[in-house]
Amino acid sequence: MSIVDELRALQAEAVAALGSVSDLGTLEDVRIAFLGKKGSLTAVLRGLGSLPPEERPAVGKVSNEVRVALEEAIESRRGELAGAALADRFVAEAIDVTLPGRHRLPGKQHLISQTLDDIVQVFLGLGYKIGEGPEVELDYYNFTALNHPPEHPARAATDTFYVRDLSGDHAAVDGESDVLLRTHTSPVQVHVMERQQPPIYVLAPGRVYRRDVADPSHLPQFTQIEGLVVDEGITFGDLKGTLEHFVREIFGPKRRVRLRPHFFPFTEPSAEVDISCGMCGGSGCRSCSGEGWIEVLGSGMVDPNVFGYVGIDPERYSGFAFGVGAERVAALKYGIPDLRLFVDGDMRFLRQF
Ligand code: DAH
């Protein structure tokens, strides 16, 4: 074998060895084996001296090429192995700094707010305006001007939350405070009529308070919507038509309305309003206790005595009023068995609506 062939064979051998090297330590062993002081290429180069002078340049050139090629191959392999070693370290020493992440629940209205909005929309569509009054109210607005006699049972401290008036502006009545948490939205009727002469078409949604223990059908704080219309020539027929429209808009077109005679101090005549049961359609079932009808609200024609308190002429004007509980409407509409679910704040319940 010529020395040139020997050099080429050596090169091929070295390239093959480099291919199977898998770590930097072994790579250094291979480098020393070929290029080191006692390496095989070095040994071949030493033999150059014994060549005839005319062959030396050509062989010298080839041997130089082989040396450069080997050095390059070793360096490039070193680069590959170093890169792979670094990549392995990255994997082995990696620390996971990602956090679980914050899941944002989209916010939405509470079912009672939605129900209030639905009801308000029905009456805004009929041209009503929104009326307001305070939740901390005077006995005068909550009871007296609404034609409640002094001995009316709703005035008892067992039924109504009385508030101590620290300002001293309001004298106590019979040792009781005359400041209270309103028990219904009806006092807004008085505020509106004090501020404004007819025509009046007002809807007043708001919170009300009663000294009731929370149970499936009572809450100590709940939400009412009061309606008041005062104008010339308003009749009981207008009341009935308005309520039928309201019921069909909120509960659906199939519902029927029934007015039952009742008593409220501030309306005369008064009626309780029933809607046909949504479960049985009126034939009677368990959800309406066999009645076929479910009570939803109170209503009536404004009592002339109330007009007397606010200075509206009962000879010229007549009016109707109604009051409905938002929790009751929502419970009937969505089949909710216990009003306390509205205030428990249990997301499993609230998320459904
Ligand atoms: N204020 C009554 C209540 O809380 C409901 C009511 C009845 C309101 C008749 C009215 C009405 O405006 O005319 O039970």
Coordinates of C-alpha atoms and ligand atoms in Angstrom, one line a residue:
M1 CA 0.0 0.0 0.0
S2 CA 1.4 3.4 -1.0
I3 CA 1.8 5.9 1.7
V4 CA -0.9 8.0 0.1
D5 CA -3.3 5.1 0.3
E6 CA -2.3 4.6 3.9
L7 CA -3.1 8.2 4.6
R8 CA -6.6 7.9 3.0
A9 CA -7.3 4.7 4.8
L10 CA -6.3 6.4 8.1
Q11 CA -8.6 9.3 7.3
A12 CA -11.5 7.0 6.6
E13 CA -10.8 5.1 9.8
A14 CA -10.7 8.3 11.8
V15 CA -14.0 9.6 10.3
A16 CA -15.7 6.2 11.2
A17 CA -14.4 6.4 14.7
L18 CA -15.6 9.9 15.1
G19 CA -19.1 8.9 14.0
S20 CA -19.5 6.4 16.8
V21 CA -18.1 8.7 19.5
S22 CA -20.9 9.8 21.9
D23 CA -19.1 11.9 24.5
L24 CA -16.4 14.5 24.8
G25 CA -14.0 12.2 26.7
T26 CA -14.0 9.5 24.0
L27 CA -13.7 12.2 21.4
E28 CA -10.4 13.4 23.0
D29 CA -9.2 9.7 23.1
V30 CA -9.9 9.5 19.3
R31 CA -8.0 12.8 18.7
I32 CA -5.0 11.6 20.6
A33 CA -5.1 8.2 18.8
F34 CA -4.8 9.9 15.4
L35 CA -3.2 13.3 15.9
G36 CA -1.4 13.0 19.3
K37 CA 2.4 12.7 19.6
K38 CA 2.2 9.0 19.4
G39 CA -0.9 9.0 17.1
S40 CA -1.2 7.1 13.9
L41 CA -1.1 10.1 11.6
T42 CA 2.0 11.4 13.4
A43 CA 3.6 8.0 12.9
V44 CA 2.9 8.2 9.1
L45 CA 4.3 11.7 8.9
R46 CA 7.5 10.6 10.6
G47 CA 8.0 8.1 7.8
L48 CA 8.0 10.9 5.3
G49 CA 11.7 11.4 5.9
S50 CA 12.6 8.1 4.4
L51 CA 10.8 8.9 1.1
P52 CA 12.7 9.8 -2.0
P53 CA 12.9 13.6 -2.2
E54 CA 10.8 13.8 -5.4
E55 CA 7.8 12.1 -3.8
R56 CA 7.9 14.1 -0.7
P57 CA 6.0 17.3 -1.9
A58 CA 3.0 15.3 -3.2
V59 CA 2.8 13.0 -0.1
G60 CA 3.3 16.0 2.1
K61 CA 0.4 17.8 0.5
V62 CA -1.9 14.8 1.0
S63 CA -0.9 14.3 4.6
N64 CA -1.5 18.0 5.3
E65 CA -5.0 17.7 3.8
V66 CA -5.7 14.6 5.9
R67 CA -4.5 16.4 9.0
V68 CA -6.6 19.5 8.4
A69 CA -9.7 17.3 7.5
L70 CA -9.3 15.3 10.7
E71 CA -8.9 18.5 12.8
E72 CA -12.0 19.9 11.2
A73 CA -14.0 16.7 11.7
I74 CA -13.0 16.5 15.3
E75 CA -13.9 20.2 16.0
S76 CA -17.3 19.8 14.3
R77 CA -18.0 16.6 16.2
R78 CA -16.9 18.4 19.4
G79 CA -19.4 21.1 18.6
E80 CA -22.2 18.6 18.0
L81 CA -21.5 16.7 21.3
A82 CA -21.2 19.9 23.3
G83 CA -24.6 21.1 21.9
A84 CA -26.2 17.8 22.7
A85 CA -24.7 17.8 26.2
L86 CA -26.1 21.3 26.8
A87 CA -29.5 20.3 25.5
D88 CA -29.4 17.3 27.8
R89 CA -28.5 19.6 30.8
F90 CA -31.4 21.9 29.9
V91 CA -33.8 19.0 30.1
A92 CA -32.3 17.5 33.2
E93 CA -31.9 20.7 35.2
A94 CA -35.1 22.4 34.0
I95 CA -37.3 23.9 36.7
D96 CA -41.0 24.3 35.8
V97 CA -41.9 27.9 36.7
T98 CA -45.3 27.9 35.1
L99 CA -48.2 28.6 37.6
P100 CA -51.6 26.9 37.4
G101 CA -53.0 30.1 35.8
R102 CA -56.0 32.2 36.8
H103 CA -59.2 31.1 35.4
R104 CA -61.6 34.0 35.1
L105 CA -65.2 33.2 35.4
P106 CA -67.3 35.5 33.2
G107 CA -69.4 37.7 35.4
K108 CA -73.2 37.9 35.0
Q109 CA -76.2 39.3 36.6
H110 CA -77.9 37.6 39.6
L111 CA -81.2 36.0 38.6
I112 CA -83.1 38.6 40.7
S113 CA -81.4 41.5 38.9
Q114 CA -82.2 39.8 35.6
T115 CA -85.9 39.4 36.7
L116 CA -86.1 43.0 37.8
D117 CA -84.7 44.1 34.4
D118 CA -87.2 42.0 32.5
I119 CA -90.1 43.5 34.5
V120 CA -88.8 47.0 34.2
Q121 CA -88.5 46.5 30.4
V122 CA -92.1 45.5 30.1
F123 CA -93.3 48.7 31.8
L124 CA -90.8 51.0 30.1
G125 CA -92.3 49.7 26.9
L126 CA -95.7 50.9 28.1
G127 CA -94.3 54.4 28.8
Y128 CA -93.7 54.2 32.6
K129 CA -90.9 56.1 34.3
I130 CA -88.8 54.7 37.2
G131 CA -89.6 56.0 40.6
E132 CA -87.4 55.9 43.8
G133 CA -87.7 56.2 47.5
P134 CA -85.5 55.5 50.5
E135 CA -85.0 52.1 52.1
V136 CA -84.8 53.7 55.5
E137 CA -88.2 55.2 55.6
L138 CA -90.5 57.1 57.9
D139 CA -93.5 55.5 59.4
Y140 CA -95.6 58.2 57.8
Y141 CA -94.7 57.0 54.2
N142 CA -94.6 53.3 55.0
F143 CA -97.9 53.2 56.9
T144 CA -99.8 56.4 57.7
A145 CA -100.1 58.0 54.3
L146 CA -100.9 54.6 52.9
N147 CA -104.0 54.6 55.1
H148 CA -102.9 52.1 57.7
P149 CA -104.7 52.8 61.0
P150 CA -102.4 53.2 64.1
E151 CA -103.2 49.8 65.4
H152 CA -102.5 48.0 62.1
P153 CA -100.6 44.7 62.9
A154 CA -97.9 45.3 60.3
R155 CA -96.7 48.3 62.5
A156 CA -95.8 45.9 65.3
A157 CA -92.1 45.7 66.2
T158 CA -92.4 42.0 65.7
D159 CA -93.1 42.5 62.0
T160 CA -91.1 45.6 61.1
F161 CA -87.5 46.6 61.6
Y162 CA -87.4 49.9 63.5
V163 CA -84.3 52.1 63.3
R164 CA -83.1 54.3 66.1
D165 CA -82.9 57.9 64.8
L166 CA -79.7 59.3 66.3
S167 CA -80.2 62.7 64.7
G168 CA -83.2 63.3 67.0
D169 CA -85.1 64.8 64.0
H170 CA -87.8 62.3 64.3
A171 CA -89.7 62.0 67.5
A172 CA -90.6 58.6 68.7
V173 CA -94.2 57.5 68.4
D174 CA -95.5 55.9 71.6
G175 CA -91.9 55.0 72.6
E176 CA -91.3 53.4 69.2
S177 CA -89.1 55.0 66.6
D178 CA -90.9 56.4 63.6
V179 CA -88.0 55.4 61.4
L180 CA -88.0 52.0 59.9
L181 CA -86.8 49.8 57.1
R182 CA -89.6 50.0 54.5
T183 CA -91.7 46.8 54.5
H184 CA -92.9 47.3 51.0
T185 CA -92.2 49.6 48.0
S186 CA -95.7 51.1 48.3
P187 CA -94.3 54.2 50.2
V188 CA -92.7 55.2 46.8
Q189 CA -96.2 55.8 45.6
V190 CA -96.6 58.6 48.3
H191 CA -93.2 60.1 47.4
V192 CA -94.0 60.2 43.7
M193 CA -97.5 61.7 44.2
E194 CA -96.0 64.3 46.6
R195 CA -93.5 65.4 44.0
Q196 CA -95.7 65.2 40.9
Q197 CA -99.2 65.8 39.7
P198 CA -100.9 63.3 37.3
P199 CA -100.6 61.9 34.8
I200 CA -98.4 59.5 36.7
Y201 CA -97.1 56.2 35.2
V202 CA -94.4 55.0 37.5
L203 CA -92.6 51.7 38.3
A204 CA -90.5 51.5 41.5
P205 CA -88.3 48.5 42.0
G206 CA -86.4 48.2 45.3
R207 CA -85.4 46.3 48.4
V208 CA -87.8 45.8 51.3
Y209 CA -87.4 44.4 54.8
R210 CA -89.5 42.3 57.1
R211 CA -88.9 40.7 60.5
D212 CA -89.4 37.2 59.0
V213 CA -87.1 34.2 59.6
A214 CA -85.8 33.0 56.3
D215 CA -87.5 29.8 55.2
P216 CA -88.4 28.4 51.7
S217 CA -91.1 31.1 51.1
H218 CA -89.8 34.0 53.2
L219 CA -86.8 36.2 53.3
P220 CA -86.1 39.0 55.8
Q221 CA -84.9 41.1 52.9
F222 CA -86.3 40.8 49.4
T223 CA -87.2 42.8 46.3
Q224 CA -90.5 44.3 45.2
I225 CA -91.7 46.2 42.1
E226 CA -94.3 48.7 42.7
G227 CA -96.5 50.1 40.0
L228 CA -98.6 53.3 40.2
V229 CA -100.8 54.9 37.6
V230 CA -102.8 58.1 38.2
D231 CA -104.7 59.8 35.5
E232 CA -108.1 61.0 34.4
G233 CA -110.5 58.1 33.8
I234 CA -108.4 55.2 35.0
T235 CA -110.6 52.2 35.7
F236 CA -110.3 48.7 37.1
G237 CA -110.3 47.5 33.5
D238 CA -107.1 49.3 32.9
L239 CA -105.5 47.6 35.9
K240 CA -106.6 44.2 34.7
G241 CA -105.4 44.8 31.1
T242 CA -102.1 46.0 32.4
L243 CA -101.6 43.0 34.7
E244 CA -102.5 40.6 31.9
H245 CA -100.0 42.2 29.6
F246 CA -97.3 42.0 32.4
V247 CA -98.1 38.3 33.1
R248 CA -98.0 37.3 29.5
E249 CA -94.7 39.1 28.8
I250 CA -93.0 37.6 31.8
F251 CA -94.5 34.1 32.1
G252 CA -95.5 33.5 28.4
P253 CA -98.6 34.0 26.2
K254 CA -100.5 31.0 27.5
R255 CA -100.9 32.3 31.1
R256 CA -104.3 33.4 32.3
V257 CA -104.9 36.0 35.0
R258 CA -107.5 35.9 37.8
L259 CA -108.3 38.7 40.2
R260 CA -109.6 37.8 43.7
P261 CA -111.2 40.3 46.0
H262 CA -108.8 41.1 48.9
F263 CA -108.0 43.9 51.3
F264 CA -105.1 46.4 51.3
P265 CA -105.4 49.6 53.4
F266 CA -104.2 51.8 50.5
T267 CA -106.4 50.4 47.6
E268 CA -110.1 50.1 47.3
P269 CA -111.3 47.9 45.8
S270 CA -108.2 45.6 46.2
A271 CA -107.5 42.4 44.4
E272 CA -105.0 39.6 44.7
V273 CA -103.8 38.5 41.3
D274 CA -103.4 34.8 40.5
I275 CA -101.9 33.3 37.3
S276 CA -102.8 30.0 35.9
C277 CA -100.4 27.3 37.1
G278 CA -97.5 26.7 34.6
M279 CA -97.2 23.0 35.5
C280 CA -100.8 21.9 34.9
G281 CA -102.2 24.8 32.9
G282 CA -105.0 25.3 35.4
S283 CA -106.4 21.8 36.0
G284 CA -104.8 21.5 39.4
C285 CA -101.6 19.7 40.4
R286 CA -99.1 19.3 43.2
S287 CA -97.2 22.5 42.4
C288 CA -100.4 24.6 42.7
S289 CA -101.8 22.5 45.6
G290 CA -104.6 21.4 43.3
E291 CA -105.8 25.0 42.8
G292 CA -104.8 25.5 39.2
W293 CA -103.9 29.0 40.2
I294 CA -100.9 30.6 41.9
E295 CA -100.9 34.0 43.7
V296 CA -98.3 36.4 42.4
L297 CA -99.2 40.0 43.4
G298 CA -101.4 42.5 45.2
S299 CA -103.2 45.3 43.5
G300 CA -106.1 47.7 43.5
M301 CA -107.5 51.1 42.8
V302 CA -105.8 53.9 44.8
D303 CA -107.8 54.7 47.9
P304 CA -109.2 58.3 47.8
N305 CA -107.8 58.7 51.4
V306 CA -104.3 58.2 50.0
F307 CA -105.0 61.0 47.4
G308 CA -106.0 63.1 50.4
Y309 CA -102.5 62.7 52.0
V310 CA -100.7 63.9 48.8
G311 CA -103.1 66.6 47.6
I312 CA -104.4 64.9 44.5
D313 CA -108.1 65.6 43.6
P314 CA -110.0 62.3 43.8
E315 CA -112.9 63.8 42.0
R316 CA -110.8 64.5 38.9
Y317 CA -108.3 61.6 39.1
S318 CA -108.3 57.9 39.7
G319 CA -105.5 55.4 39.7
F320 CA -104.4 51.9 40.2
A321 CA -101.4 50.3 42.0
F322 CA -99.8 47.0 42.2
G323 CA -96.9 45.4 44.1
V324 CA -95.0 42.2 43.1
G325 CA -92.1 40.3 44.6
A326 CA -89.2 39.7 42.2
E327 CA -88.1 36.6 44.2
R328 CA -91.6 35.2 43.9
V329 CA -91.7 35.9 40.1
A330 CA -88.3 34.3 39.6
A331 CA -89.2 31.3 41.7
L332 CA -92.4 30.7 39.8
K333 CA -90.8 31.3 36.4
Y334 CA -87.8 29.0 37.0
G335 CA -89.3 26.5 39.3
I336 CA -87.1 27.4 42.3
P337 CA -88.3 25.6 45.5
D338 CA -86.6 27.7 48.1
L339 CA -86.2 31.5 48.2
R340 CA -83.1 31.2 50.3
L341 CA -81.2 29.9 47.2
F342 CA -81.3 33.5 46.0
V343 CA -79.2 34.8 48.9
D344 CA -77.0 31.8 49.8
G345 CA -74.4 32.8 47.1
D346 CA -73.9 29.1 46.1
M347 CA -72.2 29.3 42.7
R348 CA -73.7 25.9 41.7
F349 CA -77.1 27.5 41.8
L350 CA -76.2 30.9 40.5
R351 CA -74.3 29.7 37.5
Q352 CA -77.4 28.0 36.1
F353 CA -79.1 31.3 35.2
Ligands
DAH1 N1 -97.5 46.5 49.4 C1 -98.2 45.2 49.3 C2 -97.3 44.2 50.0 O1 -96.2 44.4 50.3 C3 -98.4 44.8 47.9 C4 -99.4 45.7 47.2 C5 -100.7 45.4 47.3 C6 -98.9 46.8 46.5 C7 -101.7 46.2 46.6 C8 -99.9 47.6 45.9 C9 -101.2 47.3 45.9 O2 -99.5 48.7 45.2 O3 -102.1 48.1 45.3 O4 -97.8 43.1 50.3

